[in-house]
Coordinates of C-alpha atoms in Angstrom, one line a residue:
M1 CA -19.1 4.7 -20.9
S2 CA -16.8 4.4 -23.8
G3 CA -15.7 1.0 -25.0
F4 CA -12.1 2.1 -25.2
T5 CA -9.5 0.0 -23.4
T6 CA -5.7 0.2 -23.6
R7 CA -5.3 -3.6 -23.7
P8 CA -7.5 -6.6 -23.5
Q9 CA -8.9 -8.1 -20.3
L10 CA -7.3 -11.5 -19.9
R11 CA -9.6 -14.6 -19.8
G12 CA -8.9 -18.2 -19.1
D13 CA -9.4 -21.0 -16.6
F14 CA -5.9 -22.0 -15.4
G15 CA -4.6 -19.1 -13.4
M16 CA -4.2 -15.3 -13.4
V17 CA -1.6 -12.9 -11.9
A18 CA -1.9 -9.1 -12.0
S19 CA 0.7 -6.9 -10.5
T20 CA 2.5 -3.5 -10.8
H21 CA 5.5 -5.0 -12.6
W22 CA 5.6 -7.4 -15.6
L23 CA 8.5 -9.4 -14.1
A24 CA 6.5 -10.1 -10.9
S25 CA 3.5 -11.1 -12.9
A26 CA 5.7 -13.4 -15.0
T27 CA 7.2 -14.9 -11.9
G28 CA 3.8 -15.6 -10.4
M29 CA 2.7 -17.2 -13.7
S30 CA 5.8 -19.3 -13.8
V31 CA 5.1 -20.7 -10.4
L32 CA 1.5 -21.6 -11.4
E33 CA 2.8 -23.3 -14.5
R34 CA 5.2 -25.4 -12.4
G35 CA 2.3 -26.7 -10.3
G36 CA 2.2 -24.1 -7.5
N37 CA -1.0 -22.6 -6.2
A38 CA -2.1 -19.0 -5.9
F39 CA -0.3 -18.6 -2.5
D40 CA 3.0 -19.9 -3.9
A41 CA 2.6 -17.5 -6.9
A42 CA 1.9 -14.5 -4.7
V43 CA 4.9 -15.2 -2.4
A44 CA 7.3 -15.5 -5.4
A45 CA 5.8 -12.4 -7.0
G46 CA 6.1 -10.5 -3.8
F47 CA 9.8 -11.3 -3.4
T48 CA 10.4 -10.4 -7.1
L49 CA 8.7 -7.0 -6.5
Q50 CA 11.3 -6.3 -3.7
V51 CA 14.0 -6.6 -6.3
V52 CA 12.5 -4.9 -9.4
E53 CA 10.7 -2.1 -7.7
P54 CA 13.2 -1.0 -5.0
H55 CA 11.9 2.5 -5.1
L56 CA 8.5 1.2 -3.9
N57 CA 9.2 -1.6 -1.5
G58 CA 11.9 -3.8 -0.1
P59 CA 12.7 -6.6 2.4
G60 CA 12.8 -3.9 5.2
G61 CA 9.1 -3.1 4.5
E62 CA 5.8 -4.6 5.2
V63 CA 2.8 -6.3 3.5
P64 CA -0.9 -6.8 4.4
V65 CA -2.6 -9.7 2.6
V66 CA -6.3 -10.4 2.2
F67 CA -7.0 -13.9 0.9
Q68 CA -9.4 -16.8 0.7
A69 CA -8.3 -20.4 0.4
A70 CA -10.6 -22.5 -1.7
G71 CA -13.4 -23.8 0.6
G72 CA -12.4 -21.4 3.4
S73 CA -13.3 -18.0 4.6
P74 CA -11.7 -14.6 3.9
R75 CA -8.8 -13.9 6.2
V76 CA -6.2 -11.2 6.7
L77 CA -2.5 -11.9 7.2
C78 CA -0.9 -8.9 9.0
G79 CA 2.7 -8.4 7.8
Q80 CA 2.8 -4.9 9.4
G81 CA 5.7 -4.8 11.8
V82 CA 5.2 -2.9 15.1
S83 CA 7.0 0.1 16.6
P84 CA 10.2 -0.7 18.7
A85 CA 10.0 -1.2 22.4
A86 CA 11.9 2.1 22.9
A87 CA 9.5 4.1 20.6
T88 CA 7.7 6.5 22.8
V89 CA 6.3 10.0 22.3
G90 CA 8.9 11.2 24.8
A91 CA 11.8 9.7 22.8
F92 CA 10.8 12.0 19.9
E93 CA 10.0 15.0 22.0
E94 CA 13.5 14.7 23.6
R95 CA 14.9 15.1 20.1
G96 CA 12.8 18.2 19.5
L97 CA 10.5 16.6 17.1
D98 CA 6.7 17.2 16.8
R99 CA 6.3 14.6 14.0
V100 CA 8.1 11.3 13.2
P101 CA 10.5 11.9 10.4
G102 CA 9.8 10.6 6.9
S103 CA 13.3 9.2 6.3
G104 CA 16.1 7.9 8.4
V105 CA 16.4 5.1 10.9
L106 CA 14.3 6.9 13.6
A107 CA 11.1 6.0 11.7
A108 CA 11.9 2.3 11.4
T109 CA 9.4 -0.3 12.6
V110 CA 10.0 -4.1 12.6
P111 CA 10.4 -5.3 9.0
G112 CA 7.3 -7.4 8.5
A113 CA 7.2 -8.5 4.8
F114 CA 9.6 -11.5 5.0
D115 CA 7.8 -13.3 7.8
A116 CA 4.4 -12.6 6.3
W117 CA 5.3 -14.1 3.0
M118 CA 6.9 -17.1 4.7
R119 CA 3.9 -17.6 7.0
L120 CA 1.6 -17.5 3.9
L121 CA 3.8 -20.1 2.2
L122 CA 3.9 -22.3 5.3
D123 CA 0.2 -22.4 5.9
H124 CA -1.3 -22.2 2.4
G125 CA 1.4 -22.8 -0.1
T126 CA 3.0 -26.0 -1.5
M127 CA 6.5 -25.0 -2.6
S128 CA 9.8 -24.7 -0.9
V129 CA 11.8 -21.6 0.2
R130 CA 14.2 -22.1 -2.7
E131 CA 11.4 -22.3 -5.2
V132 CA 9.7 -19.1 -4.2
L133 CA 13.0 -17.1 -3.9
D134 CA 14.6 -18.4 -7.1
H135 CA 13.3 -15.7 -9.4
A136 CA 14.1 -12.8 -7.0
I137 CA 17.7 -14.2 -6.4
G138 CA 18.3 -14.5 -10.1
L139 CA 17.1 -11.0 -10.9
A140 CA 19.2 -9.5 -8.1
E141 CA 22.3 -11.4 -9.3
R142 CA 21.9 -10.9 -13.1
G143 CA 20.3 -7.5 -13.0
Y144 CA 16.9 -6.1 -13.9
P145 CA 15.8 -3.3 -16.2
V146 CA 15.9 0.1 -14.6
L147 CA 12.5 1.9 -15.0
E148 CA 12.4 5.6 -15.7
R149 CA 11.0 6.2 -12.3
I150 CA 13.9 4.4 -10.6
S151 CA 16.4 6.4 -12.6
A152 CA 14.7 9.7 -11.8
A153 CA 14.5 8.9 -8.1
L154 CA 18.2 7.8 -8.0
E155 CA 19.2 11.0 -9.8
T156 CA 17.4 13.0 -7.1
L157 CA 19.0 10.9 -4.3
T158 CA 22.5 11.0 -5.7
P159 CA 23.7 13.8 -3.4
V160 CA 22.4 11.9 -0.3
F161 CA 23.9 8.6 -1.3
S162 CA 27.2 9.9 -2.4
R163 CA 27.7 12.1 0.6
H164 CA 26.0 10.3 3.5
W165 CA 24.8 6.7 2.6
A166 CA 27.8 4.9 1.2
G167 CA 26.1 1.5 1.3
S168 CA 23.3 2.8 -0.8
A169 CA 25.7 4.4 -3.3
R170 CA 27.6 1.1 -3.8
V171 CA 24.4 -0.7 -5.0
Y172 CA 22.3 2.1 -6.6
L173 CA 25.1 4.3 -8.0
P174 CA 27.2 1.5 -9.5
H175 CA 29.4 3.9 -11.5
G176 CA 29.2 6.9 -9.2
S177 CA 26.0 8.2 -10.9
A178 CA 22.4 7.2 -11.3
P179 CA 21.8 4.4 -13.8
A180 CA 20.0 5.4 -16.9
A181 CA 16.5 4.1 -17.7
G182 CA 16.8 0.9 -19.6
T183 CA 20.1 -0.2 -18.2
R184 CA 20.4 -3.1 -15.9
L185 CA 20.9 -2.9 -12.1
R186 CA 22.2 -5.6 -9.8
N187 CA 22.0 -6.1 -6.1
P188 CA 24.5 -8.9 -5.3
A189 CA 24.3 -8.2 -1.5
L190 CA 20.5 -8.9 -1.5
A191 CA 21.0 -12.0 -3.6
A192 CA 23.6 -13.3 -1.1
T193 CA 21.2 -12.6 1.8
Y194 CA 18.5 -14.7 0.2
R195 CA 20.9 -17.4 -0.9
R196 CA 22.0 -17.7 2.7
V197 CA 18.4 -17.9 3.9
V198 CA 17.8 -20.7 1.4
A199 CA 21.0 -22.5 2.6
E200 CA 20.0 -22.3 6.3
A201 CA 16.5 -23.4 5.4
E202 CA 17.7 -26.5 3.6
A203 CA 20.1 -27.3 6.4
A204 CA 17.1 -28.0 8.5
G205 CA 16.3 -31.1 6.5
V206 CA 14.1 -32.2 3.7
D207 CA 10.8 -31.3 5.3
R208 CA 9.2 -28.3 3.7
E209 CA 7.6 -26.9 6.8
A210 CA 10.9 -27.3 8.8
Q211 CA 12.7 -25.4 6.1
I212 CA 10.2 -22.5 6.1
E213 CA 10.4 -22.3 9.9
A214 CA 14.2 -22.3 9.7
A215 CA 14.1 -19.4 7.1
R216 CA 11.8 -17.4 9.5
R217 CA 14.3 -17.9 12.3
S218 CA 17.2 -16.9 10.1
W219 CA 15.4 -13.6 9.5
S220 CA 14.0 -12.7 12.9
Q221 CA 16.5 -14.4 15.3
G222 CA 19.5 -15.2 13.1
F223 CA 21.9 -13.5 10.8
V224 CA 19.5 -11.0 9.4
A225 CA 18.4 -9.6 12.8
E226 CA 22.0 -9.7 14.0
A227 CA 23.1 -7.6 11.0
V228 CA 20.3 -5.1 11.6
G229 CA 21.1 -4.8 15.2
A230 CA 24.8 -4.3 14.5
F231 CA 24.1 -1.7 11.9
L232 CA 21.9 0.2 14.3
A233 CA 24.1 -0.1 17.4
G234 CA 25.7 3.3 16.9
P235 CA 24.4 6.5 15.3
V236 CA 23.4 6.3 11.6
A237 CA 23.4 9.3 9.3
N238 CA 20.1 10.6 8.1
G239 CA 19.6 12.1 4.7
R240 CA 21.1 15.4 5.8
G241 CA 24.2 13.7 7.2
E242 CA 23.1 14.2 10.8
P243 CA 23.7 11.2 13.2
E244 CA 20.6 9.5 14.6
Q245 CA 20.4 6.8 17.1
A246 CA 17.8 4.3 16.0
L247 CA 15.2 2.9 18.3
L248 CA 14.8 -0.5 16.6
T249 CA 16.8 -3.4 17.9
A250 CA 17.4 -7.1 17.0
Q251 CA 15.3 -8.0 20.0
D252 CA 12.3 -6.1 18.5
M253 CA 12.6 -8.3 15.4
A254 CA 12.8 -11.5 17.5
D255 CA 9.7 -10.5 19.5
W256 CA 7.4 -10.1 16.5
S257 CA 5.8 -12.4 14.0
A258 CA 3.1 -12.1 11.3
S259 CA -0.4 -13.1 12.4
Y260 CA -3.8 -13.9 11.1
E261 CA -7.1 -12.1 11.8
D262 CA -10.6 -11.8 10.5
T263 CA -11.4 -9.4 7.7
V264 CA -13.6 -6.3 8.3
S265 CA -16.4 -6.3 5.8
V266 CA -19.6 -4.7 4.6
S267 CA -22.2 -5.7 2.0
Y268 CA -22.5 -3.8 -1.2
G269 CA -25.4 -4.9 -3.3
S270 CA -25.2 -8.7 -3.7
H271 CA -21.4 -8.7 -2.8
T272 CA -19.4 -8.4 0.4
V273 CA -16.2 -6.4 0.4
H274 CA -13.3 -7.5 2.7
K275 CA -10.5 -5.3 4.1
T276 CA -8.0 -5.2 6.9
G277 CA -8.9 -3.8 10.3
P278 CA -8.4 -0.2 11.3
W279 CA -4.7 -0.6 11.8
G280 CA -4.9 -0.2 8.0
Q281 CA -7.0 2.4 6.2
G282 CA -9.1 -0.3 4.5
P283 CA -12.3 0.5 6.5
V284 CA -12.4 3.9 4.8
M285 CA -13.3 2.1 1.6
L286 CA -16.1 0.3 3.5
Q287 CA -17.4 3.6 4.8
Q288 CA -17.3 5.1 1.3
L289 CA -19.3 2.2 0.0
R290 CA -21.9 2.6 2.7
M291 CA -22.3 6.3 2.0
A292 CA -22.3 5.7 -1.8
E293 CA -25.2 3.3 -1.4
A294 CA -27.0 5.8 0.9
V295 CA -27.1 8.4 -1.8
G296 CA -27.1 6.2 -4.9
V297 CA -23.6 7.0 -6.1
G298 CA -22.4 4.4 -8.6
A299 CA -25.8 3.4 -10.0
D300 CA -24.8 5.2 -13.2
A301 CA -21.1 4.1 -13.2
R302 CA -21.4 2.6 -16.6
A303 CA -22.3 6.0 -18.1
G304 CA -18.8 7.4 -17.6
V305 CA -17.2 10.1 -15.4
S306 CA -19.8 12.8 -14.6
A307 CA -19.3 15.9 -12.5
D308 CA -22.0 14.5 -10.1
F309 CA -20.1 11.2 -9.8
V310 CA -16.8 13.0 -9.0
H311 CA -18.3 15.5 -6.7
W312 CA -20.3 13.0 -4.6
S313 CA -17.4 10.5 -4.5
T314 CA -15.0 13.2 -3.4
E315 CA -17.3 14.6 -0.7
I316 CA -17.9 11.1 0.6
A317 CA -14.1 10.4 0.6
K318 CA -13.5 13.5 2.7
L319 CA -15.8 12.3 5.4
A320 CA -14.4 8.8 5.4
F321 CA -10.8 10.0 5.7
A322 CA -11.7 12.5 8.3
D323 CA -13.1 9.6 10.3
R324 CA -9.8 7.7 9.6
E325 CA -7.9 10.4 11.5
G326 CA -10.5 10.7 14.2
W327 CA -10.9 7.1 15.0
Y328 CA -8.6 4.6 13.4
G329 CA -5.6 2.9 15.1
D330 CA -4.3 -0.4 16.2
P331 CA -7.4 -2.0 17.9
D332 CA -5.0 -3.9 20.2
F333 CA -4.2 -0.5 21.8
T334 CA -7.3 1.7 21.2
E335 CA -11.0 1.3 21.1
V336 CA -12.2 1.8 17.5
P337 CA -16.0 2.1 17.2
L338 CA -15.9 0.2 13.9
K339 CA -19.4 -1.3 14.2
E340 CA -20.9 2.2 14.4
L341 CA -18.6 3.6 11.7
L342 CA -19.6 0.9 9.3
S343 CA -23.3 1.0 10.0
A344 CA -25.9 2.1 7.5
D345 CA -27.4 4.5 10.0
Y346 CA -24.1 6.3 10.5
A347 CA -23.5 6.5 6.8
A348 CA -27.0 8.0 6.3
E349 CA -26.2 10.5 9.0
R350 CA -22.8 11.5 7.5
V351 CA -24.1 12.0 4.0
R352 CA -26.9 14.3 5.2
G353 CA -24.2 17.0 5.6
I354 CA -23.1 16.8 1.9
D355 CA -24.1 19.7 -0.3
G356 CA -24.6 18.4 -3.8
G357 CA -23.7 21.8 -5.2
R358 CA -20.8 22.9 -3.1
A359 CA -17.4 21.3 -2.0
C360 CA -16.7 21.1 1.7
L361 CA -13.4 22.8 2.6
E362 CA -13.2 21.6 6.2
P363 CA -14.4 18.0 6.6
F364 CA -14.5 16.9 10.3
P365 CA -14.7 13.4 11.8
G366 CA -18.1 12.2 13.0
A367 CA -19.2 11.3 16.5
P368 CA -20.5 7.7 16.4
G369 CA -22.5 7.0 19.5
G370 CA -21.9 10.6 20.7
R371 CA -18.2 9.9 21.2
V372 CA -15.7 12.8 20.8
P373 CA -13.3 12.2 17.9
F374 CA -9.6 13.1 17.8
E375 CA -9.0 16.2 15.6
A376 CA -5.7 15.9 13.9
P377 CA -3.5 19.0 13.5
V378 CA -3.7 20.7 10.2
Y379 CA -0.4 21.3 8.5
L380 CA -0.9 23.3 5.3
P381 CA 1.9 23.5 2.8
G382 CA 4.2 26.2 4.0
A383 CA 2.0 27.0 7.0
T384 CA 1.9 26.3 10.7
P385 CA -0.2 23.7 12.5
G386 CA -3.8 24.7 13.0
D387 CA -3.8 27.3 10.2
R388 CA -6.7 26.5 8.0
T389 CA -6.0 29.2 5.4
T390 CA -6.6 27.8 2.0
G391 CA -3.8 27.2 -0.5
E392 CA -3.3 26.1 -4.1
P393 CA -4.1 22.4 -4.8
T394 CA -1.2 20.1 -5.2
V395 CA -0.5 16.6 -6.4
R396 CA 1.3 14.9 -3.5
D397 CA 4.9 14.1 -4.4
A398 CA 8.4 15.1 -3.3
S399 CA 8.5 18.4 -5.3
G400 CA 10.2 21.2 -3.4
R401 CA 11.5 19.0 -0.6
T402 CA 15.0 17.9 0.1
P403 CA 16.3 14.7 -1.5
A404 CA 16.1 13.0 1.9
D405 CA 12.4 13.5 1.9
L406 CA 11.8 11.7 -1.4
R407 CA 8.9 9.4 -0.6
G408 CA 8.6 6.0 -2.1
D409 CA 5.3 4.3 -2.8
T410 CA 3.9 0.9 -2.9
C411 CA 3.4 -2.3 -5.1
H412 CA 0.4 -4.6 -5.5
V413 CA -0.2 -8.2 -6.7
D414 CA -3.4 -10.2 -7.1
V415 CA -3.5 -13.9 -7.9
V416 CA -6.3 -16.5 -8.5
D417 CA -5.9 -20.2 -9.5
A418 CA -8.2 -22.7 -11.0
R419 CA -9.2 -24.1 -7.6
G420 CA -10.5 -20.7 -6.4
N421 CA -7.6 -19.7 -4.1
M422 CA -7.5 -15.9 -4.3
V423 CA -4.9 -13.5 -2.9
S424 CA -4.6 -9.7 -2.8
A425 CA -1.4 -8.2 -1.3
T426 CA 0.0 -4.7 -1.1
P427 CA 3.8 -4.7 -0.3
S428 CA 5.4 -1.4 0.6
G429 CA 8.0 0.3 2.7
G430 CA 11.8 -0.2 2.9
W431 CA 12.2 1.7 -0.4
F432 CA 15.7 2.9 -1.2
S433 CA 14.9 6.5 -0.3
S434 CA 13.8 5.6 3.2
S435 CA 17.1 5.1 5.0
P436 CA 20.7 3.9 4.4
L437 CA 21.2 0.5 2.8
I438 CA 22.6 -2.1 5.3
P439 CA 25.7 -3.3 3.4
E440 CA 25.8 -6.8 4.7
L441 CA 22.1 -7.4 3.7
G442 CA 21.6 -5.3 0.6
F443 CA 18.4 -3.5 1.7
P444 CA 17.4 -0.5 3.9
L445 CA 14.9 -0.4 6.7
G446 CA 11.4 1.2 6.4
T447 CA 9.9 4.4 7.8
R448 CA 6.4 3.3 8.6
A449 CA 6.5 4.9 12.0
Q450 CA 6.0 8.3 10.3
M451 CA 2.3 7.5 10.2
F452 CA 2.0 7.7 14.0
W453 CA 0.9 11.0 15.6
L454 CA 3.0 12.2 18.6
D455 CA -0.2 13.1 20.5
P456 CA -1.3 10.6 23.1
A457 CA -4.9 11.6 22.5
S458 CA -4.8 10.2 19.0
P459 CA -6.1 6.7 18.3
N460 CA -3.0 6.4 16.2
A461 CA -0.6 7.7 18.8
L462 CA 3.0 6.3 18.9
S463 CA 3.7 3.7 21.7
P464 CA 5.9 0.6 21.9
G465 CA 4.8 -2.6 20.2
R466 CA 2.0 -0.9 18.2
R467 CA 1.1 -1.1 14.6
P468 CA 1.0 2.3 12.8
R469 CA -2.2 3.0 11.0
T470 CA -1.0 2.4 7.5
T471 CA -2.3 3.2 4.0
L472 CA -1.8 -0.3 2.6
S473 CA -5.1 -1.6 1.5
P474 CA -5.6 -4.9 -0.5
T475 CA -9.3 -5.8 -1.3
L476 CA -11.1 -9.1 -1.6
V477 CA -14.8 -9.4 -2.8
T478 CA -17.1 -12.4 -2.2
R479 CA -20.6 -13.0 -3.5
E480 CA -23.6 -14.0 -1.4
D481 CA -22.6 -17.7 -1.1
G482 CA -19.2 -16.7 0.2
E483 CA -17.2 -17.6 -2.9
A484 CA -14.3 -15.2 -3.7
V485 CA -14.9 -13.4 -7.0
L486 CA -12.5 -10.4 -7.1
A487 CA -9.2 -9.3 -5.8
I488 CA -8.1 -5.7 -6.5
G489 CA -5.7 -3.0 -5.3
T490 CA -3.2 -0.3 -6.2
P491 CA -0.2 1.6 -4.9
G492 CA -0.8 5.3 -4.0
G493 CA -0.7 5.9 -0.2
D494 CA -3.8 7.9 0.8
Q495 CA -5.1 7.5 -2.7
Q496 CA -5.4 3.7 -2.6
D497 CA -8.9 3.6 -1.1
Q498 CA -10.0 6.4 -3.5
W499 CA -8.8 4.9 -6.8
T500 CA -9.7 1.4 -5.8
T501 CA -13.1 2.4 -4.5
T502 CA -13.8 4.2 -7.8
A503 CA -12.8 1.1 -9.9
L504 CA -14.7 -1.2 -7.6
V505 CA -17.9 0.8 -7.7
R506 CA -17.7 0.6 -11.5
V507 CA -17.2 -3.2 -11.5
L508 CA -19.9 -3.9 -8.9
N509 CA -22.4 -1.7 -10.8
G510 CA -22.1 -3.6 -14.0
V511 CA -18.8 -2.8 -15.8
D512 CA -18.0 -6.4 -16.7
D513 CA -14.6 -5.7 -18.4
L514 CA -12.0 -5.3 -15.7
Q515 CA -9.6 -3.5 -18.0
R516 CA -12.3 -0.9 -19.0
A517 CA -13.0 -0.3 -15.3
L518 CA -9.3 0.4 -14.6
D519 CA -8.7 2.5 -17.7
T520 CA -11.5 5.0 -17.0
P521 CA -10.1 8.4 -15.9
M522 CA -9.3 8.6 -12.2
F523 CA -9.4 11.4 -9.5
H524 CA -8.7 11.9 -5.8
T525 CA -8.6 14.5 -3.0
N526 CA -5.8 15.4 -0.5
A527 CA -8.2 17.4 1.7
F528 CA -7.2 15.6 4.9
P529 CA -4.0 15.0 6.7
S530 CA -1.5 13.0 4.6
S531 CA -0.2 9.8 6.2
F532 CA 3.3 10.8 5.2
H533 CA 5.7 13.3 6.7
P534 CA 5.2 16.3 6.9
R535 CA 1.5 15.3 7.2
E536 CA 0.1 18.1 5.1
T537 CA -3.6 18.9 4.3
V538 CA -4.7 20.7 1.1
P539 CA -8.2 22.0 1.7
G540 CA -10.7 21.8 -1.2
D541 CA -8.1 19.8 -3.2
L542 CA -9.3 17.7 -6.1
V543 CA -6.9 16.1 -8.5
V544 CA -8.3 14.8 -11.8
E545 CA -6.9 13.2 -15.0
P546 CA -7.6 15.3 -18.1
G547 CA -9.7 12.4 -19.5
V548 CA -12.7 13.5 -17.3
G549 CA -13.2 16.3 -19.8
E550 CA -13.0 20.1 -19.7
E551 CA -16.7 20.5 -19.1
V552 CA -16.5 18.3 -16.0
V553 CA -13.5 20.2 -14.7
E554 CA -15.2 23.6 -15.1
E555 CA -18.4 22.3 -13.4
L556 CA -16.4 21.0 -10.5
R557 CA -14.6 24.3 -10.1
G558 CA -18.0 26.0 -10.1
R559 CA -18.9 23.8 -7.1
G560 CA -15.9 25.1 -5.2
H561 CA -13.4 22.3 -5.8
R562 CA -9.8 23.5 -6.2
V563 CA -9.1 21.3 -9.2
K564 CA -5.7 20.4 -10.3
V565 CA -5.5 18.6 -13.7
A566 CA -2.8 16.0 -13.4
P567 CA -0.8 14.7 -16.4
E568 CA -2.6 12.0 -18.5
W569 CA -2.5 8.5 -17.2
S570 CA -0.9 9.4 -13.9
L571 CA -3.4 8.5 -11.1
G572 CA -3.3 5.0 -10.0
R573 CA -1.6 1.6 -10.9
L574 CA -4.4 -0.8 -10.3
A575 CA -4.4 -4.5 -10.7
A576 CA -7.2 -7.0 -10.4
V577 CA -8.2 -10.7 -10.9
A578 CA -11.6 -12.2 -10.9
R579 CA -13.3 -15.6 -10.9
D580 CA -16.7 -16.9 -11.9
P581 CA -17.4 -19.8 -9.6
E582 CA -20.1 -21.3 -11.9
S583 CA -18.1 -21.4 -15.2
G584 CA -14.6 -21.5 -13.6
E585 CA -13.6 -18.6 -15.9
L586 CA -10.8 -16.4 -14.6
R587 CA -10.1 -12.8 -15.6
A588 CA -7.4 -10.3 -15.0
A589 CA -6.4 -6.7 -15.8
A590 CA -3.6 -4.3 -15.0
D591 CA -3.4 -0.5 -15.1
P592 CA -1.4 0.9 -18.0
R593 CA -0.4 3.9 -15.8
G594 CA 3.3 3.9 -15.1
A595 CA 3.9 1.7 -18.1
Q596 CA 5.0 -1.3 -16.0
G597 CA 2.0 -3.2 -14.6
Y598 CA 0.8 -6.2 -16.5
A599 CA -1.5 -9.2 -16.0
A600 CA -0.6 -12.7 -17.1
G601 CA -2.7 -15.8 -17.3
R602 CA -4.4 -18.5 -19.4

């Protein structure tokens, strides 16, 4: 592998923050410098991301967190809100829908991010509500720099905002048009919301825990929930101007709170990789690692990006993601045979079907223990369900769709401190293209319900009070003695557990420089149902960065992959932090892709 890197890997022993936006990383580092721990820093960075990356996440969204407190065990904090009590398959069928829409208030689940961040602060942090919200409030009031991607997204959404979503237009089209890249954008309504949360928290007295609990009540049972309920009381226009009656209510918000659970994990060499349960897509990484070990993929990761590495990694991913659709869902509502899916025997059985010289065009889920999997409908671009006719490969984006269908993405933040506290979090949802901004609050709701299937046979079928099987997938790695040594993740929807798996395999197979592992050319496949409306599948699809080389591209095409060469530096926005428990050395790196992610530390 080449020694080229775009920037140095950071090294130190005080604290490290890596995220998808430099202002969030700076916020997290500021908190560490003021005496906060990794949890305080992650919470403050998370709230900052809501302000500075509004096209990728917001207060109306969600966040899963995988973490380990010094001296403790790896845990998951589930900040994924559930479907409303009125959300049934019948409710959508009555509206003539066969899929949950990708935008508008019909797809809203309970906003989960705020309570999750506050719960993390309450149980593991040391700072107050005011201290972790201070940076986000200041940026919302004073303004933050508009990224090119924000400007481009708002340009696309201008017709929707100006015609149908007046509240969104007031904030995001401040002079009647999309702000230019490099200008500053303010969100005074969101700043006021968080200032009121701080005021109501501090009205509870001087006790830190009492203040945090008061802030949580303000959100789920107080003025925030009341404003959401009032906004949704009558029909709300979707992106085409059509009135929709939302299913979410203030009572749904009051009935939910963030919760802790054990991680799901597998060993890989001398390390253990920890993910969320199957209400997230995290176990697909674990399945990929099991299969990679079964066939020796990754042993030569230091040698660079070969056609064999890309081919086998892609074929393994197809099988894991087919299992995702066939078996994954909220384990509180469906039986997920996770023990079998993550077993070495099942991995060996699955990889026996891989042809080392030919791409599979129709990957199907396996049958662990002889069970019969759910087979998701196949929606090809421009085709009808069930039509498996092949088409041209595409990079998933909003091209060719109406402005209302413009999909947001996701953020990521990792933090480690000198004591060994380590946090990996992937905030997402509630982006400004999802649904109309609520004027009193300064943010829109999310659309995570679009990830449900409207087929009761699916393990991820829509039903009340259920977590959608999301794509959000933070990662924590421990070594044999249980010490946390790495936190890593990326935005990217269905690609998260492809790009991160590729980087992780490199790191765990001897690429010591985190930045070098992240900078290496990336690739992914879309040869399975997308998690996002309209849920399309692109058979044989393989998207690669040009850095893999023309010879590799031609060899992959010769094996039957329908290769799409993406623009340079366009696949992934990874971030990572690491810790050596013996020396106490901390490391960090952030992906240069997107020209906004940075690591900070000393």
